[in-house]
């Protein structure tokens, strides 16, 4: 996914988590490109589609959201958005979708190429926008679309009816893919993938929870980069291993009293929302220069794909952040704020994401009240650089900092 | 009653939903608000409750801003606004489906913004065709029934649902017939809209009776003049200013693919032993809508075919601002129209937009082309 700046630094240590994670993310693209060149089928896959399915079947997939984030982080967001707007797509549509639809047409982007798909795997547990976006791709390229529909859950717990519905779709999807690609589902392989995915998830959750230490052994912006691997590769052995390395490093950092947050950690916040990829450096710098460390985000909790069996997997996929009701989503964040000693919340009101932003004002109010901490928000967009104002960001962050400062004074 | 009286009656219901609500409440009935685009109104009706459609209103937004960022469609914004301002006082609950991302958030905001009207979620499957999808729809209905019983004290019975299914099918047939008759009859766009809009604020059996009579009157009455015929598609087409622009430019609506209008009436409840399963099978049979998963984009072909069948030379896309499901469909609609030799026009509509200068200018230009 996006890289935070491209400063010339000494060559990274190949045994470091950062190096390993970066390599895995890059390898996903080269593997897919090579597979395509060999004549194998390649799919495009929604970020929260159960990766266990393509992984168990041995299918190569690429992740358009990941690609869009990469393109946006490297400065291509506006160019790509303009291409799809030229086709008639409204600039109100999620910028990831606009970039992806543009890529389908342009078939190349110097920032991040990816082979065109032979099928698409869609899952709407993050949004229904996904369905429309993939419909248009499938129709235009005349390729199969597999939709696993995981409806927004209005209740706190996932119901049995929902699990049953999802499970039936999983099998349907598996059988359709078997027919179309000729690959076969293997229970044994599934068990391996499930275990590996569980290992990656446990290490990720453990690593991100190291922010419980004061100061935090890491800069939360790291998570925005590393989570790409959780999204795309958590079922792969290398991913589990890299996540375990990350955990080890964060533990060691804590023991040595160092951190990847390279400033004095004066304030600790939770960042809410997707990163502003086109403005990653600016948003990160705006915090760092004030000694504000983003110690946690919902992503720290989002990839808890730890389950025991097929039913458990179905349930886990229904229990992801954008599919859960306000109360459940709120409580998860309250726990993150408490566990990680968060002093303020910075909300990215993301023009691209209606679902994420649509009840965020109320939810963040409730979190702020429950934790007794201030909430500030800024307008932005995860991939369209036009929807962000540096000046507004700066003012809002400054305001948040002043309240946090005041709170510290009050506590003394 | 004559044509004009019937139209006046429907206009009154369309223009004053609040009066309709008060009338039903005064009759000792309970009412339940139903949000766009689809809800199991048959169930509400079968329990002796009055389903009242809520699609927002043309108004400024103030209170809802506390909950919604500006980039959520004005239908959601104004439903919430009206709820906060107490305009729905008297209804016993609101049913909100989660068919688009913005609808998902309406229910969540509602719980805190309008605490005195309980929120009842209706969760539909997108994979609605296979048996497992039908089963999931039924689970959604059962949940709505439980919540309705708790909110209103009314009881559910399958026998009553069977009858309500029949009443709704009858209404569907009358509305479909109206759409066809209106395509040829001398009726204004505003009057046509009243007929569809009033359906949301009247009991279906009452509405059926009036529209049936109207259909007969219209069939007997004069034919429409002019052949500037279009198909109108979108979520909503009820703005008086916009409709006036149609009438003033002599542009006739020959058919519609509007969610608030004809999309509601295309599919009947099949006749099965179990009326709840039958209702679920109705949902599974529904198609040609931006809110329903459509891998083949059949809706696009449907629009072109309907335009042809009705002799429409153009397709007017009434684009509700910030409605992403419709925005995604616009590109294939435009391409399909181009390929079929149909003129297409994208007119942005917004519940706050009182000035329709722009729409009027566009329709004027279209008039020249037709
Ligand atoms: S940013 Fe939001 S709307 Fe866009 S793909 Fe992600 S979840 Fe969906
Ligand atoms: S379908 Fe469109 S108009 Fe309707 S609620 Fe969703 S975004 Fe708004």
mmCIF file of C-alpha atoms in Angstrom, chain B residues 171-187 192 195-196 211 214-224 229-231 252-257 261-263 265-266 302-303 305-312:
data_model
loop_
_atom_site.group_PDB
_atom_site.id
_atom_site.type_symbol
_atom_site.label_atom_id
_atom_site.label_comp_id
_atom_site.label_asym_id
_atom_site.label_seq_id
_atom_site.Cartn_x
_atom_site.Cartn_y
_atom_site.Cartn_z
ATOM 1 C CA UNK B 171 -52.793 -2.506 -6.274
ATOM 2 C CA UNK B 172 -49.748 -3.436 -8.353
ATOM 3 C CA UNK B 173 -51.969 -4.344 -11.294
ATOM 4 C CA UNK B 174 -53.916 -1.101 -11.068
ATOM 5 C CA UNK B 175 -50.719 0.947 -10.866
ATOM 6 C CA UNK B 176 -49.179 -0.838 -13.815
ATOM 7 C CA UNK B 177 -52.336 -0.211 -15.779
ATOM 8 C CA UNK B 178 -52.248 3.442 -14.759
ATOM 9 C CA UNK B 179 -48.676 3.858 -15.982
ATOM 10 C CA UNK B 180 -49.689 2.518 -19.390
ATOM 11 C CA UNK B 181 -52.869 4.560 -19.617
ATOM 12 C CA UNK B 182 -51.101 7.717 -18.453
ATOM 13 C CA UNK B 183 -48.578 7.294 -21.256
ATOM 14 C CA UNK B 184 -51.336 7.996 -23.757
ATOM 15 C CA UNK B 185 -53.801 10.077 -21.768
ATOM 16 C CA UNK B 186 -53.975 13.829 -21.478
ATOM 17 C CA UNK B 187 -52.463 14.155 -18.026
ATOM 18 C CA UNK B 192 -49.022 11.567 -12.938
ATOM 19 C CA UNK B 195 -50.975 9.272 -8.467
ATOM 20 C CA UNK B 196 -47.717 7.545 -7.568
ATOM 21 C CA UNK B 211 -56.899 4.767 -9.278
ATOM 22 C CA UNK B 214 -59.301 7.180 -12.610
ATOM 23 C CA UNK B 215 -57.989 4.648 -15.115
ATOM 24 C CA UNK B 216 -61.480 4.259 -16.556
ATOM 25 C CA UNK B 217 -61.951 8.004 -16.760
ATOM 26 C CA UNK B 218 -58.597 8.507 -18.437
ATOM 27 C CA UNK B 219 -59.285 5.789 -20.979
ATOM 28 C CA UNK B 220 -62.503 7.541 -21.902
ATOM 29 C CA UNK B 221 -60.916 10.996 -21.878
ATOM 30 C CA UNK B 222 -58.840 12.826 -24.505
ATOM 31 C CA UNK B 223 -55.508 11.550 -25.797
ATOM 32 C CA UNK B 224 -52.267 13.312 -25.073
ATOM 33 C CA UNK B 229 -42.025 11.184 -25.258
ATOM 34 C CA UNK B 230 -39.384 10.162 -22.785
ATOM 35 C CA UNK B 231 -38.652 7.494 -20.247
ATOM 36 C CA UNK B 252 -44.406 13.577 -21.841
ATOM 37 C CA UNK B 253 -43.464 10.742 -19.536
ATOM 38 C CA UNK B 254 -44.229 7.632 -21.529
ATOM 39 C CA UNK B 255 -42.780 5.258 -18.952
ATOM 40 C CA UNK B 256 -40.783 5.428 -15.785
ATOM 41 C CA UNK B 257 -38.132 3.415 -14.049
ATOM 42 C CA UNK B 261 -42.919 4.999 -8.774
ATOM 43 C CA UNK B 262 -43.078 2.013 -11.107
ATOM 44 C CA UNK B 263 -40.237 -0.038 -9.605
ATOM 45 C CA UNK B 265 -45.277 -2.326 -8.762
ATOM 46 C CA UNK B 266 -43.525 -4.599 -11.223
ATOM 47 C CA UNK B 302 -34.780 -3.082 -19.477
ATOM 48 C CA UNK B 303 -34.658 0.712 -19.681
ATOM 49 C CA UNK B 305 -36.490 -1.875 -24.103
ATOM 50 C CA UNK B 306 -39.137 0.001 -22.134
ATOM 51 C CA UNK B 307 -38.216 3.226 -23.906
ATOM 52 C CA UNK B 308 -38.624 1.509 -27.268
ATOM 53 C CA UNK B 309 -41.872 -0.177 -26.355
ATOM 54 C CA UNK B 310 -43.345 3.123 -25.294
ATOM 55 C CA UNK B 311 -42.128 5.087 -28.250
ATOM 56 C CA UNK B 312 -39.872 7.222 -26.097
#
